[in-house]
């Protein structure tokens, strides 16, 4: 009886991961660069601004400014709590302001606690508040001892982006926080990608986190957090394999979550009044999805990694990124038909390790987990 149960369990497990397993075993034959709206060579360019503007994981639209905020960590190859290694947490990461017309600007961070690490991952920013011309900014911070969520007030009133640190949010439930999606200026959904993390003592790490990833174990989840006089947290969506990017539709009635291990996107119906989520619809994508962002039309833009072994090779190359590349893939998911359409592809030579893509004002912005700068692809006006 036990033997049959084990056989049945393994059969179900391998059936669940058959699709992402193909993406691990087989490397797709992608072009050097493909852009759905025109010639990639003439339409797309990489904006750079020195060595700190590199290895940018997340990006989000800053409402009301026409700009994009980007989180970068140039020391990611020495400190990465998701993929490893955990070698050197000393160099701080950075935040950047990117626009279609101006050169990238580094966000000046004020009032940040001394001797407090800063390794930004997921970010989310509110509308500009009319009373003080500032927005609330929340940033996932993978510090050396544990992970936190940093709360800033960010403003462009002086002509340069300044983020003033307000508080550090801490919770035992922030085991592996990854991405954020605001439900108000003081509340948000946060994904936790793993239960078994790289922070576990040897020999449990890195073995157990890798098994959780490769076997598609549903140990990730999404929580809803509200801050005020007290911090409140509720479990919103459990049992998500490698819960990664999260995004709320413009209507506020849908939450999308990337399940990286299974190469799918979960799309939940959301009650905007209570923030309660219903059972999700599943949309399969042809790569391991990382982050995702709804655009103004309600179309979901998803970026991710088309070949996991290539991503691991890039991560392990500590000397340079010039000779080791990993494919990039970006798709759009229609909000009504759920049809998946490719927006951008690269075998890594034009742009490597895509982690976030978003559309704003006829520009497609791409960040790369282990890539220099941010790529901007111009969409012709219709």
mmCIF file of C-alpha atoms in Angstrom:
data_model
loop_
_atom_site.group_PDB
_atom_site.id
_atom_site.type_symbol
_atom_site.label_atom_id
_atom_site.label_comp_id
_atom_site.label_asym_id
_atom_site.label_seq_id
_atom_site.Cartn_x
_atom_site.Cartn_y
_atom_site.Cartn_z
ATOM 1 C CA UNK A 1 0.000 0.000 0.000
ATOM 2 C CA UNK A 2 2.802 2.405 0.920
ATOM 3 C CA UNK A 3 4.600 1.605 -2.335
ATOM 4 C CA UNK A 4 1.534 2.377 -4.432
ATOM 5 C CA UNK A 5 0.954 5.588 -2.501
ATOM 6 C CA UNK A 6 4.536 6.712 -3.142
ATOM 7 C CA UNK A 7 4.233 5.852 -6.839
ATOM 8 C CA UNK A 8 0.976 7.813 -7.070
ATOM 9 C CA UNK A 9 2.469 10.786 -5.236
ATOM 10 C CA UNK A 10 5.533 10.868 -7.481
ATOM 11 C CA UNK A 11 3.359 10.529 -10.584
ATOM 12 C CA UNK A 12 1.251 13.513 -9.561
ATOM 13 C CA UNK A 13 4.382 15.512 -8.707
ATOM 14 C CA UNK A 14 6.115 14.886 -12.021
ATOM 15 C CA UNK A 15 2.898 15.529 -13.946
ATOM 16 C CA UNK A 16 2.662 18.970 -12.303
ATOM 17 C CA UNK A 17 6.217 19.925 -13.234
ATOM 18 C CA UNK A 18 6.298 18.429 -16.742
ATOM 19 C CA UNK A 19 5.933 21.826 -18.423
ATOM 20 C CA UNK A 20 8.619 23.748 -16.464
ATOM 21 C CA UNK A 21 10.879 20.682 -16.577
ATOM 22 C CA UNK A 22 11.052 21.022 -20.366
ATOM 23 C CA UNK A 23 12.235 24.610 -19.922
ATOM 24 C CA UNK A 24 14.981 23.388 -17.613
ATOM 25 C CA UNK A 25 16.157 20.595 -19.903
ATOM 26 C CA UNK A 26 15.788 22.235 -23.320
ATOM 27 C CA UNK A 27 17.189 25.656 -24.190
ATOM 28 C CA UNK A 28 14.877 27.506 -26.602
ATOM 29 C CA UNK A 29 16.235 28.678 -29.929
ATOM 30 C CA UNK A 30 15.541 32.391 -29.573
ATOM 31 C CA UNK A 31 16.663 35.207 -31.887
ATOM 32 C CA UNK A 32 19.296 37.725 -30.879
ATOM 33 C CA UNK A 33 16.436 40.181 -30.431
ATOM 34 C CA UNK A 34 12.761 40.216 -31.400
ATOM 35 C CA UNK A 35 10.419 43.125 -30.686
ATOM 36 C CA UNK A 36 6.740 42.772 -31.515
ATOM 37 C CA UNK A 37 6.311 46.412 -32.532
ATOM 38 C CA UNK A 38 9.236 46.836 -34.900
ATOM 39 C CA UNK A 39 12.912 46.237 -35.507
ATOM 40 C CA UNK A 40 14.593 45.570 -32.163
ATOM 41 C CA UNK A 41 17.917 47.021 -33.301
ATOM 42 C CA UNK A 42 16.473 50.446 -34.039
ATOM 43 C CA UNK A 43 13.622 50.435 -31.496
ATOM 44 C CA UNK A 44 15.436 49.180 -28.388
ATOM 45 C CA UNK A 45 18.395 50.611 -26.495
ATOM 46 C CA UNK A 46 19.943 50.048 -23.079
ATOM 47 C CA UNK A 47 20.163 53.039 -20.758
ATOM 48 C CA UNK A 48 23.212 52.893 -18.487
ATOM 49 C CA UNK A 49 24.586 55.170 -15.783
ATOM 50 C CA UNK A 50 27.680 53.722 -14.168
ATOM 51 C CA UNK A 51 28.429 50.487 -12.308
ATOM 52 C CA UNK A 52 25.719 50.912 -9.638
ATOM 53 C CA UNK A 53 22.932 50.960 -12.242
ATOM 54 C CA UNK A 54 23.090 47.203 -12.759
ATOM 55 C CA UNK A 55 21.431 43.925 -11.787
ATOM 56 C CA UNK A 56 18.015 45.601 -11.515
ATOM 57 C CA UNK A 57 15.333 43.151 -10.384
ATOM 58 C CA UNK A 58 12.094 45.123 -10.233
ATOM 59 C CA UNK A 59 10.501 48.197 -11.775
ATOM 60 C CA UNK A 60 7.207 49.962 -11.220
ATOM 61 C CA UNK A 61 5.401 52.982 -12.624
ATOM 62 C CA UNK A 62 5.465 56.025 -10.338
ATOM 63 C CA UNK A 63 1.893 57.269 -10.832
ATOM 64 C CA UNK A 64 1.493 60.876 -11.861
ATOM 65 C CA UNK A 65 5.146 61.436 -12.778
ATOM 66 C CA UNK A 66 5.495 59.655 -16.122
ATOM 67 C CA UNK A 67 8.560 57.866 -14.728
ATOM 68 C CA UNK A 68 9.557 54.382 -13.640
ATOM 69 C CA UNK A 69 11.246 53.462 -10.359
ATOM 70 C CA UNK A 70 13.797 50.654 -10.531
ATOM 71 C CA UNK A 71 15.463 48.584 -7.790
ATOM 72 C CA UNK A 72 19.071 47.533 -8.442
ATOM 73 C CA UNK A 73 21.736 45.632 -6.530
ATOM 74 C CA UNK A 74 25.148 45.634 -8.206
ATOM 75 C CA UNK A 75 26.409 43.228 -5.522
ATOM 76 C CA UNK A 76 23.798 40.565 -6.314
ATOM 77 C CA UNK A 77 26.418 38.007 -7.369
ATOM 78 C CA UNK A 78 27.795 38.121 -3.826
ATOM 79 C CA UNK A 79 24.489 38.426 -1.936
ATOM 80 C CA UNK A 80 21.287 36.835 -3.205
ATOM 81 C CA UNK A 81 18.989 35.292 -0.606
ATOM 82 C CA UNK A 82 16.779 33.719 -3.298
ATOM 83 C CA UNK A 83 19.363 31.987 -5.507
ATOM 84 C CA UNK A 84 22.570 32.420 -3.519
ATOM 85 C CA UNK A 85 25.304 33.003 -2.689
ATOM 86 C CA UNK A 86 25.296 34.583 0.767
ATOM 87 C CA UNK A 87 28.881 35.818 0.767
ATOM 88 C CA UNK A 88 29.139 39.588 1.133
ATOM 89 C CA UNK A 89 26.184 41.738 2.278
ATOM 90 C CA UNK A 90 28.225 44.928 2.659
ATOM 91 C CA UNK A 91 27.673 46.834 -0.626
ATOM 92 C CA UNK A 92 24.308 48.590 -0.627
ATOM 93 C CA UNK A 93 21.887 48.365 -3.513
ATOM 94 C CA UNK A 94 20.222 51.417 -5.044
ATOM 95 C CA UNK A 95 16.995 52.857 -6.418
ATOM 96 C CA UNK A 96 16.767 54.695 -9.736
ATOM 97 C CA UNK A 97 14.352 56.937 -11.602
ATOM 98 C CA UNK A 98 14.072 56.141 -15.306
ATOM 99 C CA UNK A 99 12.127 58.089 -17.920
ATOM 100 C CA UNK A 100 11.732 57.963 -21.667
ATOM 101 C CA UNK A 101 13.299 61.399 -22.245
ATOM 102 C CA UNK A 102 15.833 61.984 -19.460
ATOM 103 C CA UNK A 103 18.942 60.130 -18.345
ATOM 104 C CA UNK A 104 18.498 57.737 -15.390
ATOM 105 C CA UNK A 105 18.784 59.412 -11.988
ATOM 106 C CA UNK A 106 19.832 57.710 -8.790
ATOM 107 C CA UNK A 107 17.338 58.174 -5.966
ATOM 108 C CA UNK A 108 18.951 59.979 -3.026
ATOM 109 C CA UNK A 109 18.119 58.139 0.199
ATOM 110 C CA UNK A 110 17.899 60.255 3.360
ATOM 111 C CA UNK A 111 17.577 59.303 7.026
ATOM 112 C CA UNK A 112 18.480 55.667 6.375
ATOM 113 C CA UNK A 113 19.533 53.846 9.569
ATOM 114 C CA UNK A 114 23.314 53.481 9.885
ATOM 115 C CA UNK A 115 24.684 49.938 9.714
ATOM 116 C CA UNK A 116 21.389 48.754 8.204
ATOM 117 C CA UNK A 117 21.854 46.737 4.997
ATOM 118 C CA UNK A 118 20.006 47.662 1.827
ATOM 119 C CA UNK A 119 19.453 44.934 -0.770
ATOM 120 C CA UNK A 120 16.303 45.979 -2.640
ATOM 121 C CA UNK A 121 14.103 43.541 -4.505
ATOM 122 C CA UNK A 122 10.370 44.197 -4.999
ATOM 123 C CA UNK A 123 9.162 47.815 -4.924
ATOM 124 C CA UNK A 124 5.783 49.569 -4.962
ATOM 125 C CA UNK A 125 4.923 53.274 -4.892
ATOM 126 C CA UNK A 126 1.673 55.154 -4.338
ATOM 127 C CA UNK A 127 0.192 58.126 -6.162
ATOM 128 C CA UNK A 128 1.671 61.507 -5.317
ATOM 129 C CA UNK A 129 -0.210 62.821 -2.268
ATOM 130 C CA UNK A 130 -1.542 66.360 -2.853
ATOM 131 C CA UNK A 131 -0.864 67.510 0.718
ATOM 132 C CA UNK A 132 2.921 67.037 0.551
ATOM 133 C CA UNK A 133 3.841 66.289 -3.105
ATOM 134 C CA UNK A 134 5.262 62.942 -1.987
ATOM 135 C CA UNK A 135 4.438 59.267 -2.406
ATOM 136 C CA UNK A 136 4.698 56.309 -0.094
ATOM 137 C CA UNK A 137 7.369 53.891 -1.299
ATOM 138 C CA UNK A 138 7.803 50.337 -0.031
ATOM 139 C CA UNK A 139 10.895 48.251 -0.787
ATOM 140 C CA UNK A 140 11.637 44.608 0.031
ATOM 141 C CA UNK A 141 15.077 44.511 1.672
ATOM 142 C CA UNK A 142 17.020 41.233 1.890
ATOM 143 C CA UNK A 143 19.383 42.209 4.706
ATOM 144 C CA UNK A 144 22.040 39.966 6.211
ATOM 145 C CA UNK A 145 20.144 38.789 9.293
ATOM 146 C CA UNK A 146 16.630 38.661 7.856
ATOM 147 C CA UNK A 147 14.380 40.271 5.282
ATOM 148 C CA UNK A 148 12.400 43.445 5.902
ATOM 149 C CA UNK A 149 10.164 45.882 4.068
ATOM 150 C CA UNK A 150 11.438 49.463 4.117
ATOM 151 C CA UNK A 151 8.965 52.355 4.116
ATOM 152 C CA UNK A 152 10.020 55.652 2.490
ATOM 153 C CA UNK A 153 8.450 58.946 1.500
ATOM 154 C CA UNK A 154 9.661 59.790 -2.008
ATOM 155 C CA UNK A 155 9.387 63.150 -3.750
ATOM 156 C CA UNK A 156 10.470 64.940 -6.928
ATOM 157 C CA UNK A 157 9.571 68.391 -5.606
ATOM 158 C CA UNK A 158 13.209 69.533 -5.550
ATOM 159 C CA UNK A 159 13.827 68.357 -9.109
ATOM 160 C CA UNK A 160 15.792 65.303 -7.990
ATOM 161 C CA UNK A 161 14.290 62.096 -6.567
ATOM 162 C CA UNK A 162 14.670 61.971 -2.771
ATOM 163 C CA UNK A 163 13.459 59.031 -0.665
ATOM 164 C CA UNK A 164 13.288 59.718 3.073
ATOM 165 C CA UNK A 165 13.263 56.619 5.257
ATOM 166 C CA UNK A 166 10.262 56.429 7.596
ATOM 167 C CA UNK A 167 10.358 52.975 9.163
ATOM 168 C CA UNK A 168 11.458 49.369 8.804
ATOM 169 C CA UNK A 169 8.615 46.852 8.759
ATOM 170 C CA UNK A 170 9.420 43.505 10.325
ATOM 171 C CA UNK A 171 7.390 40.340 10.771
ATOM 172 C CA UNK A 172 7.999 36.672 11.440
ATOM 173 C CA UNK A 173 5.856 36.086 8.362
ATOM 174 C CA UNK A 174 8.398 37.915 6.163
ATOM 175 C CA UNK A 175 10.296 34.686 5.591
ATOM 176 C CA UNK A 176 11.118 35.294 1.944
ATOM 177 C CA UNK A 177 9.320 38.467 0.809
ATOM 178 C CA UNK A 178 9.717 39.097 -2.881
ATOM 179 C CA UNK A 179 7.242 41.415 -4.627
ATOM 180 C CA UNK A 180 4.724 44.077 -3.596
ATOM 181 C CA UNK A 181 1.425 45.455 -4.927
ATOM 182 C CA UNK A 182 -0.241 48.396 -3.181
ATOM 183 C CA UNK A 183 -3.921 48.290 -2.214
ATOM 184 C CA UNK A 184 -3.741 51.801 -0.683
ATOM 185 C CA UNK A 185 -0.942 54.228 0.223
ATOM 186 C CA UNK A 186 -0.535 52.305 3.504
ATOM 187 C CA UNK A 187 -1.385 48.690 2.592
ATOM 188 C CA UNK A 188 -0.127 46.097 0.147
ATOM 189 C CA UNK A 189 0.055 42.476 -0.934
ATOM 190 C CA UNK A 190 3.454 40.841 -0.508
ATOM 191 C CA UNK A 191 4.552 37.526 -1.991
ATOM 192 C CA UNK A 192 6.804 35.107 -0.108
ATOM 193 C CA UNK A 193 8.605 32.957 -2.647
ATOM 194 C CA UNK A 194 9.911 30.153 -0.415
ATOM 195 C CA UNK A 195 9.322 28.572 2.950
ATOM 196 C CA UNK A 196 12.718 26.848 2.844
ATOM 197 C CA UNK A 197 15.287 29.563 2.190
ATOM 198 C CA UNK A 198 19.009 29.986 1.617
ATOM 199 C CA UNK A 199 19.249 31.315 5.159
ATOM 200 C CA UNK A 200 18.835 27.795 6.565
ATOM 201 C CA UNK A 201 21.982 26.330 8.153
ATOM 202 C CA UNK A 202 24.109 23.821 6.286
ATOM 203 C CA UNK A 203 23.418 21.129 5.122
ATOM 204 C CA UNK A 204 19.758 22.165 4.706
ATOM 205 C CA UNK A 205 20.714 25.082 2.456
ATOM 206 C CA UNK A 206 21.090 25.193 -0.474
ATOM 207 C CA UNK A 207 19.620 21.684 -0.902
ATOM 208 C CA UNK A 208 16.119 22.211 0.509
ATOM 209 C CA UNK A 209 15.438 25.559 -1.228
ATOM 210 C CA UNK A 210 16.565 24.058 -4.532
ATOM 211 C CA UNK A 211 14.283 21.049 -4.062
ATOM 212 C CA UNK A 212 11.377 23.356 -3.231
ATOM 213 C CA UNK A 213 12.030 25.195 -6.497
ATOM 214 C CA UNK A 214 12.683 22.273 -8.845
ATOM 215 C CA UNK A 215 9.856 20.086 -7.522
ATOM 216 C CA UNK A 216 7.346 22.914 -7.651
ATOM 217 C CA UNK A 217 6.394 22.468 -4.011
ATOM 218 C CA UNK A 218 3.503 24.813 -3.089
ATOM 219 C CA UNK A 219 5.164 26.419 -0.083
ATOM 220 C CA UNK A 220 4.959 30.060 -1.213
ATOM 221 C CA UNK A 221 2.113 32.442 -0.415
ATOM 222 C CA UNK A 222 0.750 35.974 -0.651
ATOM 223 C CA UNK A 223 -0.159 38.057 2.407
ATOM 224 C CA UNK A 224 -1.920 41.375 2.814
ATOM 225 C CA UNK A 225 -0.277 43.920 5.126
ATOM 226 C CA UNK A 226 -1.770 47.140 6.506
ATOM 227 C CA UNK A 227 0.248 49.671 8.462
ATOM 228 C CA UNK A 228 -0.916 52.431 10.777
ATOM 229 C CA UNK A 229 -0.882 52.569 14.543
ATOM 230 C CA UNK A 230 -0.447 48.797 14.380
ATOM 231 C CA UNK A 231 0.736 46.469 11.642
ATOM 232 C CA UNK A 232 -1.901 43.971 10.498
ATOM 233 C CA UNK A 233 -1.226 40.986 8.291
ATOM 234 C CA UNK A 234 -3.584 38.401 6.797
ATOM 235 C CA UNK A 235 -2.889 35.290 4.738
ATOM 236 C CA UNK A 236 -4.499 35.946 1.340
ATOM 237 C CA UNK A 237 -3.362 33.218 -1.079
ATOM 238 C CA UNK A 238 -1.577 30.081 0.181
ATOM 239 C CA UNK A 239 0.073 27.151 -1.599
ATOM 240 C CA UNK A 240 1.802 28.936 -4.484
ATOM 241 C CA UNK A 241 4.976 27.313 -5.884
ATOM 242 C CA UNK A 242 7.673 30.031 -5.843
ATOM 243 C CA UNK A 243 5.273 32.973 -5.439
ATOM 244 C CA UNK A 244 7.071 35.765 -7.245
ATOM 245 C CA UNK A 245 5.735 38.916 -8.940
ATOM 246 C CA UNK A 246 2.364 40.380 -7.936
ATOM 247 C CA UNK A 247 0.263 43.064 -9.634
ATOM 248 C CA UNK A 248 -3.234 44.521 -9.294
ATOM 249 C CA UNK A 249 -5.280 45.391 -12.385
ATOM 250 C CA UNK A 250 -6.307 49.031 -12.994
ATOM 251 C CA UNK A 251 -9.890 48.153 -11.992
ATOM 252 C CA UNK A 252 -8.635 46.756 -8.692
ATOM 253 C CA UNK A 253 -10.686 43.580 -9.159
ATOM 254 C CA UNK A 254 -7.868 41.242 -10.189
ATOM 255 C CA UNK A 255 -4.558 40.193 -8.637
ATOM 256 C CA UNK A 256 -1.972 38.379 -10.748
ATOM 257 C CA UNK A 257 0.754 36.266 -9.131
ATOM 258 C CA UNK A 258 3.694 34.639 -10.912
ATOM 259 C CA UNK A 259 4.262 31.015 -9.884
ATOM 260 C CA UNK A 260 7.825 30.684 -11.111
ATOM 261 C CA UNK A 261 8.337 26.980 -10.413
ATOM 262 C CA UNK A 262 5.330 25.894 -12.491
ATOM 263 C CA UNK A 263 5.737 28.448 -15.320
ATOM 264 C CA UNK A 264 2.216 29.749 -14.779
ATOM 265 C CA UNK A 265 0.475 32.933 -13.706
ATOM 266 C CA UNK A 266 -2.355 32.726 -11.174
ATOM 267 C CA UNK A 267 -5.071 35.317 -11.746
ATOM 268 C CA UNK A 268 -7.289 35.887 -8.707
ATOM 269 C CA UNK A 269 -10.566 37.757 -8.541
ATOM 270 C CA UNK A 270 -10.184 40.380 -5.823
ATOM 271 C CA UNK A 271 -12.733 42.143 -3.631
ATOM 272 C CA UNK A 272 -11.413 45.740 -3.450
ATOM 273 C CA UNK A 273 -13.360 46.367 -0.251
ATOM 274 C CA UNK A 274 -12.043 43.436 1.778
ATOM 275 C CA UNK A 275 -8.891 42.476 -0.226
ATOM 276 C CA UNK A 276 -10.148 38.875 -0.181
ATOM 277 C CA UNK A 277 -9.033 36.746 -3.142
ATOM 278 C CA UNK A 278 -11.033 33.998 -4.856
ATOM 279 C CA UNK A 279 -9.787 30.736 -6.367
ATOM 280 C CA UNK A 280 -7.436 31.613 -9.230
ATOM 281 C CA UNK A 281 -7.475 31.025 -12.948
ATOM 282 C CA UNK A 282 -4.204 29.556 -14.268
ATOM 283 C CA UNK A 283 -2.446 30.877 -17.384
ATOM 284 C CA UNK A 284 0.579 29.015 -18.699
ATOM 285 C CA UNK A 285 3.556 30.962 -20.061
ATOM 286 C CA UNK A 286 6.529 29.627 -22.095
ATOM 287 C CA UNK A 287 9.164 30.472 -19.469
ATOM 288 C CA UNK A 288 9.684 30.788 -15.718
ATOM 289 C CA UNK A 289 7.815 34.032 -14.920
ATOM 290 C CA UNK A 290 9.558 36.489 -12.631
ATOM 291 C CA UNK A 291 7.753 39.821 -12.271
ATOM 292 C CA UNK A 292 4.578 41.065 -13.907
ATOM 293 C CA UNK A 293 2.825 44.413 -14.288
ATOM 294 C CA UNK A 294 -0.618 45.437 -15.513
ATOM 295 C CA UNK A 295 -0.531 48.326 -17.962
ATOM 296 C CA UNK A 296 -3.137 51.090 -18.182
ATOM 297 C CA UNK A 297 -5.309 49.060 -20.580
ATOM 298 C CA UNK A 298 -5.535 46.105 -18.192
ATOM 299 C CA UNK A 299 -3.155 43.917 -20.202
ATOM 300 C CA UNK A 300 -0.751 41.930 -18.048
ATOM 301 C CA UNK A 301 2.922 42.149 -19.078
ATOM 302 C CA UNK A 302 5.066 39.256 -17.819
ATOM 303 C CA UNK A 303 8.862 38.881 -17.956
ATOM 304 C CA UNK A 304 10.905 35.849 -17.051
ATOM 305 C CA UNK A 305 13.612 33.304 -17.662
ATOM 306 C CA UNK A 306 13.424 30.869 -20.565
ATOM 307 C CA UNK A 307 16.257 28.558 -19.473
ATOM 308 C CA UNK A 308 17.013 28.040 -15.792
ATOM 309 C CA UNK A 309 20.480 26.422 -16.242
ATOM 310 C CA UNK A 310 21.644 29.448 -18.261
ATOM 311 C CA UNK A 311 20.465 31.752 -15.480
ATOM 312 C CA UNK A 312 22.450 29.701 -12.969
ATOM 313 C CA UNK A 313 25.563 29.998 -15.158
ATOM 314 C CA UNK A 314 25.223 33.784 -15.276
ATOM 315 C CA UNK A 315 24.789 33.899 -11.500
ATOM 316 C CA UNK A 316 27.877 31.743 -10.979
ATOM 317 C CA UNK A 317 30.074 33.840 -13.283
ATOM 318 C CA UNK A 318 31.651 36.148 -10.708
ATOM 319 C CA UNK A 319 34.286 37.597 -13.029
ATOM 320 C CA UNK A 320 32.199 39.280 -15.725
ATOM 321 C CA UNK A 321 28.870 39.172 -17.508
ATOM 322 C CA UNK A 322 30.279 39.772 -20.980
ATOM 323 C CA UNK A 323 30.613 36.163 -22.082
ATOM 324 C CA UNK A 324 27.831 34.436 -20.119
ATOM 325 C CA UNK A 325 24.231 35.272 -21.020
ATOM 326 C CA UNK A 326 20.766 33.872 -20.364
ATOM 327 C CA UNK A 327 17.653 34.227 -22.531
ATOM 328 C CA UNK A 328 15.003 36.893 -21.995
ATOM 329 C CA UNK A 329 11.302 36.591 -22.793
ATOM 330 C CA UNK A 330 8.394 39.002 -22.309
ATOM 331 C CA UNK A 331 4.729 38.286 -23.044
ATOM 332 C CA UNK A 332 1.385 40.053 -22.746
ATOM 333 C CA UNK A 333 -1.720 38.295 -21.393
ATOM 334 C CA UNK A 334 -5.052 39.545 -22.726
ATOM 335 C CA UNK A 335 -7.365 40.299 -19.761
ATOM 336 C CA UNK A 336 -10.447 38.877 -21.512
ATOM 337 C CA UNK A 337 -9.271 35.945 -23.642
ATOM 338 C CA UNK A 338 -6.112 35.199 -21.581
ATOM 339 C CA UNK A 339 -4.273 34.770 -24.873
ATOM 340 C CA UNK A 340 -0.488 34.954 -24.487
ATOM 341 C CA UNK A 341 1.432 37.079 -27.017
ATOM 342 C CA UNK A 342 5.201 37.584 -27.207
ATOM 343 C CA UNK A 343 6.391 41.197 -26.929
ATOM 344 C CA UNK A 344 10.158 40.695 -26.695
ATOM 345 C CA UNK A 345 12.653 37.860 -26.983
ATOM 346 C CA UNK A 346 16.419 37.596 -26.854
ATOM 347 C CA UNK A 347 18.848 34.717 -26.639
ATOM 348 C CA UNK A 348 20.716 36.916 -24.175
ATOM 349 C CA UNK A 349 23.031 38.659 -26.594
ATOM 350 C CA UNK A 350 20.859 41.795 -26.832
ATOM 351 C CA UNK A 351 19.425 41.653 -23.319
ATOM 352 C CA UNK A 352 19.966 38.991 -20.668
ATOM 353 C CA UNK A 353 18.068 37.624 -17.638
ATOM 354 C CA UNK A 354 14.846 39.651 -18.038
ATOM 355 C CA UNK A 355 13.088 39.966 -14.684
ATOM 356 C CA UNK A 356 10.564 42.807 -15.149
ATOM 357 C CA UNK A 357 8.824 44.420 -18.104
ATOM 358 C CA UNK A 358 6.205 47.155 -18.133
ATOM 359 C CA UNK A 359 4.538 49.425 -20.674
ATOM 360 C CA UNK A 360 4.217 53.157 -20.104
ATOM 361 C CA UNK A 361 3.493 55.872 -22.694
ATOM 362 C CA UNK A 362 4.445 53.774 -25.743
ATOM 363 C CA UNK A 363 7.664 52.513 -24.186
ATOM 364 C CA UNK A 364 8.406 48.966 -23.046
ATOM 365 C CA UNK A 365 10.834 49.006 -20.092
ATOM 366 C CA UNK A 366 12.882 45.874 -19.297
ATOM 367 C CA UNK A 367 15.103 45.108 -16.326
ATOM 368 C CA UNK A 368 17.556 42.224 -16.081
ATOM 369 C CA UNK A 369 18.447 40.353 -12.905
ATOM 370 C CA UNK A 370 22.100 40.167 -13.981
ATOM 371 C CA UNK A 371 22.157 42.800 -16.726
ATOM 372 C CA UNK A 372 23.613 46.305 -16.861
ATOM 373 C CA UNK A 373 21.146 49.175 -17.063
ATOM 374 C CA UNK A 374 17.548 49.102 -18.276
ATOM 375 C CA UNK A 375 16.340 48.481 -21.825
ATOM 376 C CA UNK A 376 13.798 50.854 -23.396
ATOM 377 C CA UNK A 377 11.929 49.717 -26.515
ATOM 378 C CA UNK A 378 9.940 52.431 -28.310
ATOM 379 C CA UNK A 379 6.456 51.453 -29.485
ATOM 380 C CA UNK A 380 5.355 53.349 -32.625
ATOM 381 C CA UNK A 381 2.284 55.530 -32.138
ATOM 382 C CA UNK A 382 -0.759 54.053 -33.840
#
